[in-house]
Short mmCIF file of C-alpha atoms and ligand atoms in Angstrom, two decimals:
data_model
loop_
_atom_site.label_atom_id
_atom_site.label_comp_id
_atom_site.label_asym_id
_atom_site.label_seq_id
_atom_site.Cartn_x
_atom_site.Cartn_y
_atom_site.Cartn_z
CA UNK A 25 0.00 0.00 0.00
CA UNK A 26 1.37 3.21 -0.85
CA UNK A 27 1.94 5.50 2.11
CA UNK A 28 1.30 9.12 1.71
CA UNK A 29 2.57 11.90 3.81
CA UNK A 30 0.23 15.01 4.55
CA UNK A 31 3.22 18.16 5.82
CA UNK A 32 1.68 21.48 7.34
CA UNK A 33 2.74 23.75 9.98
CA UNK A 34 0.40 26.52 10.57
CA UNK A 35 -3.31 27.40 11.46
CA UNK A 36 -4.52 27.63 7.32
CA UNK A 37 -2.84 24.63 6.59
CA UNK A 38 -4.01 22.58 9.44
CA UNK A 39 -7.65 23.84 7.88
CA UNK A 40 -7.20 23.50 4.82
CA UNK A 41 -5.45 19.62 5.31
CA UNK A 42 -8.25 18.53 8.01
CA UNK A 43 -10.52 16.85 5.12
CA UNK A 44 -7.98 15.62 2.94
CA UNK A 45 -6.29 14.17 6.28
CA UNK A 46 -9.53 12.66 7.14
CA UNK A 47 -10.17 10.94 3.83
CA UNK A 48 -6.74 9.57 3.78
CA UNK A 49 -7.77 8.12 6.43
CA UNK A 50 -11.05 6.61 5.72
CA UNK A 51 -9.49 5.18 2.28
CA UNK A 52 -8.37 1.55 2.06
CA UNK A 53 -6.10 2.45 -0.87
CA UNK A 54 -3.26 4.54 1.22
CA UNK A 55 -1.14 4.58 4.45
CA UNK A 56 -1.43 7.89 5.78
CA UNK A 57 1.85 9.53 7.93
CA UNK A 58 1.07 12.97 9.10
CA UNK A 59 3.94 15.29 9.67
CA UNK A 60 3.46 18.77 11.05
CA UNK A 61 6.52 21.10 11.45
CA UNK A 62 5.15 23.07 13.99
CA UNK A 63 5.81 26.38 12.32
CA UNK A 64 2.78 27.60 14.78
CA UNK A 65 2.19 25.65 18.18
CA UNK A 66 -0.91 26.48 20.01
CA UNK A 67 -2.60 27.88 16.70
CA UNK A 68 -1.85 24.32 15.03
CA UNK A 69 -2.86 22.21 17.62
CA UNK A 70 -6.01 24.09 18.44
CA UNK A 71 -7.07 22.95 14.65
CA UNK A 72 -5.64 18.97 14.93
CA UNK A 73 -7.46 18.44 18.14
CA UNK A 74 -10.81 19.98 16.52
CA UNK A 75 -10.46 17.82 13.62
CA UNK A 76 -9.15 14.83 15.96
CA UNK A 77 -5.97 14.69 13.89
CA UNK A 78 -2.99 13.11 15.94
CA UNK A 79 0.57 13.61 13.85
CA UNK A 80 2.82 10.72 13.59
CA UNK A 81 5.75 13.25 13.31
CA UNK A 82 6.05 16.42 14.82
CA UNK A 83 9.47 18.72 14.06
CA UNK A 84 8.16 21.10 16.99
CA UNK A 85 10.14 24.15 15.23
CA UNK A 86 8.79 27.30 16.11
CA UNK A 87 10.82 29.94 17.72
CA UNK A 88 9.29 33.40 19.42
CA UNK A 89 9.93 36.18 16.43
CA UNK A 90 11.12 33.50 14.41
CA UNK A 91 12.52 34.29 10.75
CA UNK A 92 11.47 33.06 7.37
CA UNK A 93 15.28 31.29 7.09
CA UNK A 94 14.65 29.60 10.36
CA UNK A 95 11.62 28.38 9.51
CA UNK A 96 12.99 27.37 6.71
CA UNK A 97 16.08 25.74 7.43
CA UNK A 98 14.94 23.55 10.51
CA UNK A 99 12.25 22.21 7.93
CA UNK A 100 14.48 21.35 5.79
CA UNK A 101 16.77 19.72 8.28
CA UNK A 102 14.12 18.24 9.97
CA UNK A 103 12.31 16.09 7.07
CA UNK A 104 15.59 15.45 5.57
CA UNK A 105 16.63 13.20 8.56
CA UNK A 106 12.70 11.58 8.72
CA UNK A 107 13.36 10.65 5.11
CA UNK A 108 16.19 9.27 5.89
CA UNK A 109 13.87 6.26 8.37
CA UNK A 110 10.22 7.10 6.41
CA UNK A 111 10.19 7.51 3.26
CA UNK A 112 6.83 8.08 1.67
CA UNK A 113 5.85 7.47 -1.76
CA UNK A 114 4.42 10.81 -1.90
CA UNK A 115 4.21 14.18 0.00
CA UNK A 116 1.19 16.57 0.18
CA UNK A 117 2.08 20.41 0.76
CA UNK A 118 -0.76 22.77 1.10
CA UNK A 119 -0.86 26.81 -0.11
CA UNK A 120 2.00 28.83 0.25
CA UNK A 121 3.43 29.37 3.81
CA UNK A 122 7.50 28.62 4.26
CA UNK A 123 6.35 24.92 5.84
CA UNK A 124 5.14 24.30 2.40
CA UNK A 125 7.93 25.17 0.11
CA UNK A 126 10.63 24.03 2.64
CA UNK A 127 8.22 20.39 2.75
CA UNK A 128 8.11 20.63 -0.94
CA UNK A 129 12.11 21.61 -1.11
CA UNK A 130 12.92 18.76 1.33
CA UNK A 131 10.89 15.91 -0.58
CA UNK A 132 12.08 16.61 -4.32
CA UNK A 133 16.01 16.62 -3.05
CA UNK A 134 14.72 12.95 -1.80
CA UNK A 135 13.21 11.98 -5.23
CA UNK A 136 9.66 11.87 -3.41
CA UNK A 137 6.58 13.82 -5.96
CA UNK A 138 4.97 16.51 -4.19
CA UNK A 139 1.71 17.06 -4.24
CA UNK A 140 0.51 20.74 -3.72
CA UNK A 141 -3.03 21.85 -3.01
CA UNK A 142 -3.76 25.54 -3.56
CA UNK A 143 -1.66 25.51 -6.01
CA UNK A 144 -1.88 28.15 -8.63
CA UNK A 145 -2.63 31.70 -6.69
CA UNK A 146 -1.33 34.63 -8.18
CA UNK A 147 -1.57 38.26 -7.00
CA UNK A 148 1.42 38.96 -9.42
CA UNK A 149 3.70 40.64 -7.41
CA UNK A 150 6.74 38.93 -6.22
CA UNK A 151 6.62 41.20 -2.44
CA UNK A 152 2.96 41.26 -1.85
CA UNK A 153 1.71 38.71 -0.02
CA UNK A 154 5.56 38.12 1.09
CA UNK A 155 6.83 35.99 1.68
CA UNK A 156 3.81 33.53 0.00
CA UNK A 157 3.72 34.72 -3.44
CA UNK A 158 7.23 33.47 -4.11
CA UNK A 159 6.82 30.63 -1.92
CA UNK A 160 3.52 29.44 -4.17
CA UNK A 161 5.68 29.80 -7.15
CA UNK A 162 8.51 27.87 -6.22
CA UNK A 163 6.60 24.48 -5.00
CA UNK A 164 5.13 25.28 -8.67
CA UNK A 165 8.41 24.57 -10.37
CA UNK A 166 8.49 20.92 -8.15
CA UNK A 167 5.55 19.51 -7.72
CA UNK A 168 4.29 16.67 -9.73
CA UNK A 169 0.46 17.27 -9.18
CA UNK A 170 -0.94 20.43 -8.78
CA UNK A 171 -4.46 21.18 -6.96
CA UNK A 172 -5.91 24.30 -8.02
CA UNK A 173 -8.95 25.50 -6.29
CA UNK A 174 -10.01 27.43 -9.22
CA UNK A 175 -10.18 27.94 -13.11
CA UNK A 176 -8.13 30.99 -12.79
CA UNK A 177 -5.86 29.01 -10.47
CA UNK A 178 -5.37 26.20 -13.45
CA UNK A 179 -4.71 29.29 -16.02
CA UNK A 180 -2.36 30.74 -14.15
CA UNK A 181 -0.33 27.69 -14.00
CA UNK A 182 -0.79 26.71 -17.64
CA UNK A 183 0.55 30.00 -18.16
CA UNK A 184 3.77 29.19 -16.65
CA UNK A 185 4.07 25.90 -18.66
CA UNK A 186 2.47 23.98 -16.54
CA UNK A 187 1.56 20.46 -18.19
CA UNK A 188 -2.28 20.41 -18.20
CA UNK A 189 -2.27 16.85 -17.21
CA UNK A 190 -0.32 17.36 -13.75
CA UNK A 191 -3.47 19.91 -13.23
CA UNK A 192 -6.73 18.78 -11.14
CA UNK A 193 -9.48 21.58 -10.35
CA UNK A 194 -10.35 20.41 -7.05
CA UNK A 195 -12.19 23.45 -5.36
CA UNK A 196 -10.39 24.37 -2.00
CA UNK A 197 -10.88 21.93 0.68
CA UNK A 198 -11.67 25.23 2.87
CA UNK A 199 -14.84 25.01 1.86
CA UNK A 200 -14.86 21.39 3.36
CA UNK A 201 -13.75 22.29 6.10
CA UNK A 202 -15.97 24.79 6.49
CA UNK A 203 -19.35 22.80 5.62
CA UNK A 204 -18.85 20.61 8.10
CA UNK A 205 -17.91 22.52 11.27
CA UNK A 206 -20.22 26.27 10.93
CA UNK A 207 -23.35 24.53 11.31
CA UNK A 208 -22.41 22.82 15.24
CA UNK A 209 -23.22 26.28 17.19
CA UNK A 210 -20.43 25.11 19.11
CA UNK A 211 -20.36 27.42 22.88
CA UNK A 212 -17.82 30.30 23.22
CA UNK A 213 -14.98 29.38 25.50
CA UNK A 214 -14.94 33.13 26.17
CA UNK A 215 -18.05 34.15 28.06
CA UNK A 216 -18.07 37.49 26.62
CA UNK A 217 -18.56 36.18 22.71
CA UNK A 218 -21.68 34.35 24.27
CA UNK A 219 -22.88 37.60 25.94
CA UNK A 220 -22.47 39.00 22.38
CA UNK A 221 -24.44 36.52 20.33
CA UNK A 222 -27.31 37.08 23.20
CA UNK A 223 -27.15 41.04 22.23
CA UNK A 224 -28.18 40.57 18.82
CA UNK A 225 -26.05 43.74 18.63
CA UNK A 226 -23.91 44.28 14.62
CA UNK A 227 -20.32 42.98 14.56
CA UNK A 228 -17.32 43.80 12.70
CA UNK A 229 -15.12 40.80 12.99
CA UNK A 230 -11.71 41.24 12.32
CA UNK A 231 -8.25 40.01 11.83
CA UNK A 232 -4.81 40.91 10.60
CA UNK A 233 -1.52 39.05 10.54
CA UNK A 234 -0.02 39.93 6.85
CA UNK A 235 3.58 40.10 7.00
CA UNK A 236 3.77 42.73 4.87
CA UNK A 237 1.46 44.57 6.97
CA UNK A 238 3.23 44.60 9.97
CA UNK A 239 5.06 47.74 11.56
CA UNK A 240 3.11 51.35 10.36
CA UNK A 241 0.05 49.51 8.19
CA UNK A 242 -0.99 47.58 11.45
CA UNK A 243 -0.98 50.36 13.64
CA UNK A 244 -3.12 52.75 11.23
CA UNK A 245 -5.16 49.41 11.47
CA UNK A 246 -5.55 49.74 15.28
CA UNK A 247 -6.22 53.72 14.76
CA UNK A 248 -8.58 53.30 12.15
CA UNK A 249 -10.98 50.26 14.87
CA UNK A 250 -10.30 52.87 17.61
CA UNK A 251 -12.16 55.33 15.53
CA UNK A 252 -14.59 53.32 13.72
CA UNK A 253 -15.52 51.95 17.53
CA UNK A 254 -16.12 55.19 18.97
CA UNK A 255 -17.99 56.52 15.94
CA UNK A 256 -20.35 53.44 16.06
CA UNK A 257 -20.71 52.70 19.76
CA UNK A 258 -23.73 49.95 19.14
CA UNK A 259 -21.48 47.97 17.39
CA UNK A 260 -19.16 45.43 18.51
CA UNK A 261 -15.38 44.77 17.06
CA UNK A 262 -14.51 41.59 17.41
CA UNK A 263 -10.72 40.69 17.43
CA UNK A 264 -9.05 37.44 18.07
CA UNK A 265 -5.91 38.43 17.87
CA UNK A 266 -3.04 36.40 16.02
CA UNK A 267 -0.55 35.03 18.28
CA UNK A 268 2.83 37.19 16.54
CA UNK A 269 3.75 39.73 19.31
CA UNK A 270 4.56 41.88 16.67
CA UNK A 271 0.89 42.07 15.28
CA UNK A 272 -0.55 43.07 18.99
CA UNK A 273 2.45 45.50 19.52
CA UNK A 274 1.11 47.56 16.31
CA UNK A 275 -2.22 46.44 16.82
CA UNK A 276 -3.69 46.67 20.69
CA UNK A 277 -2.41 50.00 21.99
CA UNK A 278 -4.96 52.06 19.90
CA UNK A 279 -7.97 49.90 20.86
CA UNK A 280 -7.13 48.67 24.65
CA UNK A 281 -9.64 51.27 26.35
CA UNK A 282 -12.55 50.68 24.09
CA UNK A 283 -15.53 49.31 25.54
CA UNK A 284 -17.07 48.15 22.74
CA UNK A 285 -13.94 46.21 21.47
CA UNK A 286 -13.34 42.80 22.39
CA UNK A 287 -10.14 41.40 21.84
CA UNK A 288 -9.84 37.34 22.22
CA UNK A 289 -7.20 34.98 21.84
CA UNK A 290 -7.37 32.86 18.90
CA UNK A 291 -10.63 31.08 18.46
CA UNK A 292 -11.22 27.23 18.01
CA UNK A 293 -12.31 26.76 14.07
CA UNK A 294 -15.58 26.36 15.47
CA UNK A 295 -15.95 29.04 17.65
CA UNK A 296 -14.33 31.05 14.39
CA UNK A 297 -16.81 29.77 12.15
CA UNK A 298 -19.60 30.32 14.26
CA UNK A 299 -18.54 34.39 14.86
CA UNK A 300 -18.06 34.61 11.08
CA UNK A 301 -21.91 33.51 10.57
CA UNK A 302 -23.21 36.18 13.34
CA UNK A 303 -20.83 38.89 11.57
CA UNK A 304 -22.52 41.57 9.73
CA UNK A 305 -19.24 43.32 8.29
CA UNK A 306 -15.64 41.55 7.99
CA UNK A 307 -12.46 43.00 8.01
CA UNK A 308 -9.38 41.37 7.30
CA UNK A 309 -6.04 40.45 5.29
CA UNK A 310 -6.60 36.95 5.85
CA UNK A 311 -6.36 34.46 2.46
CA UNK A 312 -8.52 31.97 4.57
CA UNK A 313 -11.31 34.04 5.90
CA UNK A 314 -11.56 35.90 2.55
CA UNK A 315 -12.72 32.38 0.66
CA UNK A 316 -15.05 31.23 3.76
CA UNK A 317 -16.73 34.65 4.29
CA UNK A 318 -18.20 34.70 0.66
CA UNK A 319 -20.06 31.23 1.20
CA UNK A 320 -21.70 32.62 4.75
CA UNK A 321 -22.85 35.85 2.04
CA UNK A 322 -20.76 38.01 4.31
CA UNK A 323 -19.24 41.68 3.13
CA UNK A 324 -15.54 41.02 3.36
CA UNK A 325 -13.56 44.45 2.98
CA UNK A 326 -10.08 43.11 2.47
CA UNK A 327 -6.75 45.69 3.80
CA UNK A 328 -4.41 44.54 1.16
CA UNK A 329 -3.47 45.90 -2.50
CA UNK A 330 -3.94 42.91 -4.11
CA UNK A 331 -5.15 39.85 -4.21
CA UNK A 332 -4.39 36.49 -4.99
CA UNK A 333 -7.93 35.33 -4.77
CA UNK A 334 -9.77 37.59 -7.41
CA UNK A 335 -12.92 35.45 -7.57
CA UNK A 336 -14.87 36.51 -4.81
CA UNK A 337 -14.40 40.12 -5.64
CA UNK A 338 -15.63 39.26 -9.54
CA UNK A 339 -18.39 37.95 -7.80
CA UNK A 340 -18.99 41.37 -6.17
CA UNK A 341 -18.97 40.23 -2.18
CA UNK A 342 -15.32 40.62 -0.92
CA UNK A 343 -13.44 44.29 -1.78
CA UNK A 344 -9.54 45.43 -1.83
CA UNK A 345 -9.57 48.42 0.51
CA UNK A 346 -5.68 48.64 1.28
CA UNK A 347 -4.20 49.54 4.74
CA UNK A 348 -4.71 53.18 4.79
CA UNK A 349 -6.82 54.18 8.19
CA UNK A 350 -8.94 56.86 6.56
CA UNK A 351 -9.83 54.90 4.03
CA UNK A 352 -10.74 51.90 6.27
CA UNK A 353 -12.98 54.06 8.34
CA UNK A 354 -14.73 55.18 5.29
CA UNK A 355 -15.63 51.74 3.52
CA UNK A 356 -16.60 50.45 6.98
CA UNK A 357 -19.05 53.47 7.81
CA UNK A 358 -20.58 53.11 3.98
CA UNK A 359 -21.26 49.16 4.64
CA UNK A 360 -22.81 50.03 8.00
CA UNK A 361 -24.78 53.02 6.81
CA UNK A 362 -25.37 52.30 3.45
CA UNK A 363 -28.15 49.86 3.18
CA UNK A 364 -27.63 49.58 -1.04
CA UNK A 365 -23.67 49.30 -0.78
CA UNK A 366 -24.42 46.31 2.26
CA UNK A 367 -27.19 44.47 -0.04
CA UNK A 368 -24.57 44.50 -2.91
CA UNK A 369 -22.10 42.81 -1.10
CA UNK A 370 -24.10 40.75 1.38
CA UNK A 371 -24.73 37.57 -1.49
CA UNK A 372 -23.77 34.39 -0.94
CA UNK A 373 -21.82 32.80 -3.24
CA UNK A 374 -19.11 30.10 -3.33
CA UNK A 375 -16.68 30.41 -6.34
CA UNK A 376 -14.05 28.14 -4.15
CA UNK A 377 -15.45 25.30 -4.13
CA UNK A 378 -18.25 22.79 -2.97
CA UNK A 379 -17.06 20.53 -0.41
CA UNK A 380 -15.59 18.00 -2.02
CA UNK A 381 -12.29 19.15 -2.67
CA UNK A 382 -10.66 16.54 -0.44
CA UNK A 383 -12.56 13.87 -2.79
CA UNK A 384 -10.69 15.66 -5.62
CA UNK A 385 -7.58 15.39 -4.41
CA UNK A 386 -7.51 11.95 -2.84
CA UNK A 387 -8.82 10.26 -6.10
CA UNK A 388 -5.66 12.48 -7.93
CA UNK A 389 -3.14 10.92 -5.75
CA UNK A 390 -4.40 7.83 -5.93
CA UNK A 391 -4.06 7.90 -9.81
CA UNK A 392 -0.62 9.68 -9.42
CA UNK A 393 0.55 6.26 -7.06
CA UNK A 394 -1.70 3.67 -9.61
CA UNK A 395 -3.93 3.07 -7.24
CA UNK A 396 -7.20 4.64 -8.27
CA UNK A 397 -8.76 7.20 -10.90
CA UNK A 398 -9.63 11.35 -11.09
CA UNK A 399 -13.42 12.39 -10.65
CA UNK A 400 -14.56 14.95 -12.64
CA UNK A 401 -13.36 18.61 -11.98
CA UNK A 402 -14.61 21.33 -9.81
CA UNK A 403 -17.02 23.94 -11.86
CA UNK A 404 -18.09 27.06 -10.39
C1 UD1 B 20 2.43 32.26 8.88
C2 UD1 B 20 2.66 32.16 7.37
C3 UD1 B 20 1.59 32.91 6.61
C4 UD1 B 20 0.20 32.51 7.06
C5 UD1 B 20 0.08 32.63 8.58
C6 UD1 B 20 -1.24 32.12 9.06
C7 UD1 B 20 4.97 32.03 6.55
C8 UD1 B 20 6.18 32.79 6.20
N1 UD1 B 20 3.95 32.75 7.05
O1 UD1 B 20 2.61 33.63 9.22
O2 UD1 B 20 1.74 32.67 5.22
O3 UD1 B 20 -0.74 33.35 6.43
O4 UD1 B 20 1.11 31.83 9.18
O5 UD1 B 20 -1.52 32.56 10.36
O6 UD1 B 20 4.94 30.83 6.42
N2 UD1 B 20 3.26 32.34 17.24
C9 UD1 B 20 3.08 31.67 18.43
N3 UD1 B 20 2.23 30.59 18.47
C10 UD1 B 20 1.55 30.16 17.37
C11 UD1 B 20 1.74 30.85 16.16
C12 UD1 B 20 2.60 31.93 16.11
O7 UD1 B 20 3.67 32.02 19.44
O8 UD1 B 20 0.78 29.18 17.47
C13 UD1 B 20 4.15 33.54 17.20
C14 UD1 B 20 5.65 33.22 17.31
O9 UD1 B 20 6.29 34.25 17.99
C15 UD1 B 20 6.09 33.23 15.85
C16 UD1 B 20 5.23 34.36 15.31
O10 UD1 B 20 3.98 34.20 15.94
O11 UD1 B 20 7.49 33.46 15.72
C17 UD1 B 20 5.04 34.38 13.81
O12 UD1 B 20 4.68 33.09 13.31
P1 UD1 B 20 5.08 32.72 11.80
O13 UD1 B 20 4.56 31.35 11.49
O14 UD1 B 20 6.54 32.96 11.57
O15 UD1 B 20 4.36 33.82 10.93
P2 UD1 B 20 2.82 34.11 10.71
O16 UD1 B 20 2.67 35.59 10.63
O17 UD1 B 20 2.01 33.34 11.66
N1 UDP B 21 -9.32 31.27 12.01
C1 UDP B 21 -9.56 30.58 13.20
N2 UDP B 21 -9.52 31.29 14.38
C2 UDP B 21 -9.26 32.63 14.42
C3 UDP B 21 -9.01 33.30 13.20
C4 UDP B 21 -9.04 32.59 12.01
O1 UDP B 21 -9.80 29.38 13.19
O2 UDP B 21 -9.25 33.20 15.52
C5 UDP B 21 -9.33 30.50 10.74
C6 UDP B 21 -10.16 31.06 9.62
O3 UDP B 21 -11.48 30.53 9.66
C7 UDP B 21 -9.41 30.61 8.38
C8 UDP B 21 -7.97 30.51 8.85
O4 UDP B 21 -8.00 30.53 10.26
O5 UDP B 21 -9.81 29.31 7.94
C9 UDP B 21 -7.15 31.64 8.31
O6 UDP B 21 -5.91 31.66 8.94
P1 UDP B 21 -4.97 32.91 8.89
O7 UDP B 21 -5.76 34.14 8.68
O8 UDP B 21 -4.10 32.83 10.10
O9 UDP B 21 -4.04 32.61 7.63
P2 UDP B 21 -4.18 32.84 6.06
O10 UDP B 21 -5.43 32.22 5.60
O11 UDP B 21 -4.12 34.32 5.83
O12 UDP B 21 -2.96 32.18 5.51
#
């Protein structure tokens, strides 16, 4: 039996893997070895214990302020001694965080095909998302099998000569993920979010982590919820704050005093899925939330310049509204008081996918190992 090797290391990953893990799993056809690099701790573990996910292999490599070549290198050094005992006839990598290209890196110097899901996001410039838009490309040039979520995922690949035939649309398994966890109404840990819910009062959920963002953009982003919470004091801002020190140095000062803000620690998936389907207004730079929030018909005003997931703004429900404070005020005071720019955003639509991404992708390994055949492609 083949033996297949799931890699991740952060909270997106861990999502995003949960239902292709899980299949693995369930399938006769493979033996499945999950390694996680532990490129986040707490925010990775909250995810595997949701999903019940217990990793044969754990690198455990995360460092406080940790940089993109340490990340990197104790990846690489890590899976290049577990090759060295477990060999797998195949690796999956997921999206485009360093975990995935050093996973990626580390398997093709060992002659094992990589398998990458996600793959094919483009925002087109090299520094923005960075460090991911380079990473993405570079587990491109390696892989043997490519996922992409999307039609526009597959052309951009085929555009970089890209065999078609290494290409399956899956859909992105985030959408699995999600589908089968919003709908539990599972409690609040933190008694506050459950006072919330009770209020019935508006939310603006929010979160920020971008690298790129970090430093001056993150702390107009703590001006500009300072302001929009004293303008609007019936609504409630909603932050679960990423675990990087350096996003609540830039980030809390501004917004520490306000009443109506309520900062949390990371939330479960659960409890995260749940507070995105009471939000009325999200706010992020998040690649994750900006695919889920679309399928709960959520406004998502995205503070980036670009984006590497140009669907959901085609489809007229998630907008690029860049980092600047005034302007973040602005586009959040016209969705709250705005009734016709809220009902044009508010749809619900799911361009990335329809749960059975994971399917997708299992039956495409399985026909990449000769032990099983495709199912038809993802159409939105
Ligand atoms: C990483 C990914 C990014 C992804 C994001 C998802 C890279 C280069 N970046 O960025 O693509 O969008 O994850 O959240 O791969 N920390 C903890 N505990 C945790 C997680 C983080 O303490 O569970 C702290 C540590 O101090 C760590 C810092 O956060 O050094 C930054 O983590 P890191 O994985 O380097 O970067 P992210 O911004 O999380
Ligand atoms: N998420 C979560 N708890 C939170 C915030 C986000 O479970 O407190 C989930 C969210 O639903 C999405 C994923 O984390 O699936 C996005 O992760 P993140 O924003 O850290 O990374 P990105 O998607 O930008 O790479």
């Amino acid at each position: 039996m083949p033996s297949v090797m799931p890699i991740f290391g952060t909270r997106p990953e861990a999502i995003k893997m949960a239902p292709i893990v899980i299949a693995l799993q369930q399938s006769d056809d493979f033996d499945c070895v999950v390694t996680v690099t532990g490129q986040h701790r707490e925010m990775l573990d909250q995810v595997n214990d949701l999903f019940g996910i217990v990793p044969d292999h754990d690198l455990n490599i995360l460092q406080q302020r940790q940089s993109l070549s340490a990340i990197m290198t104790r990846t690489i050094d890590g899976l290049d001694k577990l090759f060295t005992i477990n060999k797998p006839d195949a690796v999956i990598v997921q999206g485009d965080t360093t975990t995935s290209t050093a996973g990626a890196i580390a398997a093709f110097y060992h002659g094992i095909p990589v398998v990458h899901v996600e793959a094919g996001l483009r925002s087109g410039d090299l520094f923005s998302p960075f460090p991911e838009e380079a990473n993405r490309k570079i587990t491109s040039q390696i892989a043997s099998l490519h996922l992409a979520p999307t039609s526009t995922s597959k052309a951009n690949l085929l555009a970089e000569g890209i065999a078609e035939e290494d290409i399956v649309v899956s859909g992105n398994t985030v959408i699995d993920a999600l589908l089968t966890t919003v709908d539990k109404n599972v409690p609040f840990s933190d008694s506050r979010l459950e006072e919330l819910a009770a209020s019935g009062r508006r939310i603006l959920l929010v979160t920020t982590h971008r690298r790129e963002n970090q430093g001056d953009a993150m702390r107009g982003v703590g001006r500009a919820l300072a302001r929009i919470a004293e303008n609007e004091p019936d609504l409630l801002v909603v932050l679960p704050v990423h675990k990087n020190p350096a996003v609540r140095e830039a980030v809390l000062p501004a917004i520490e005093d306000k009443a109506n803000v309520i900062v949390t620690e990371p939330l479960a998936y659960g409890e995260f899925t749940r507070m995105l389907s009471l939000a009325h207004v999200v706010l992020t730079d998040s690649g994750g939330v900006q695919e889920e929030a679309p399928s709960l018909g959520k406004p998502v005003l995205v503070m980036r310049e670009n984006t590497e997931r140009p669907e959901a703004v085609f489809a007229g429900t998630v907008a690029l509204i860049g980092t600047d404070e005034e302007r973040i005020v602005k586009e959040v005071d016209r969705l709250l008081n705005q009734p016709d720019a809220f009902d044009a955003m508010a749809n619900a639509v799911n361009p990335y996918g329809d749960g059975r991404a994971a399917a997708r992708t299992v039956a495409a390994v399985a026909e990449l190992l000769g032990v099983g055949n495709r199912i038809a492609d993802f159409s939105s």
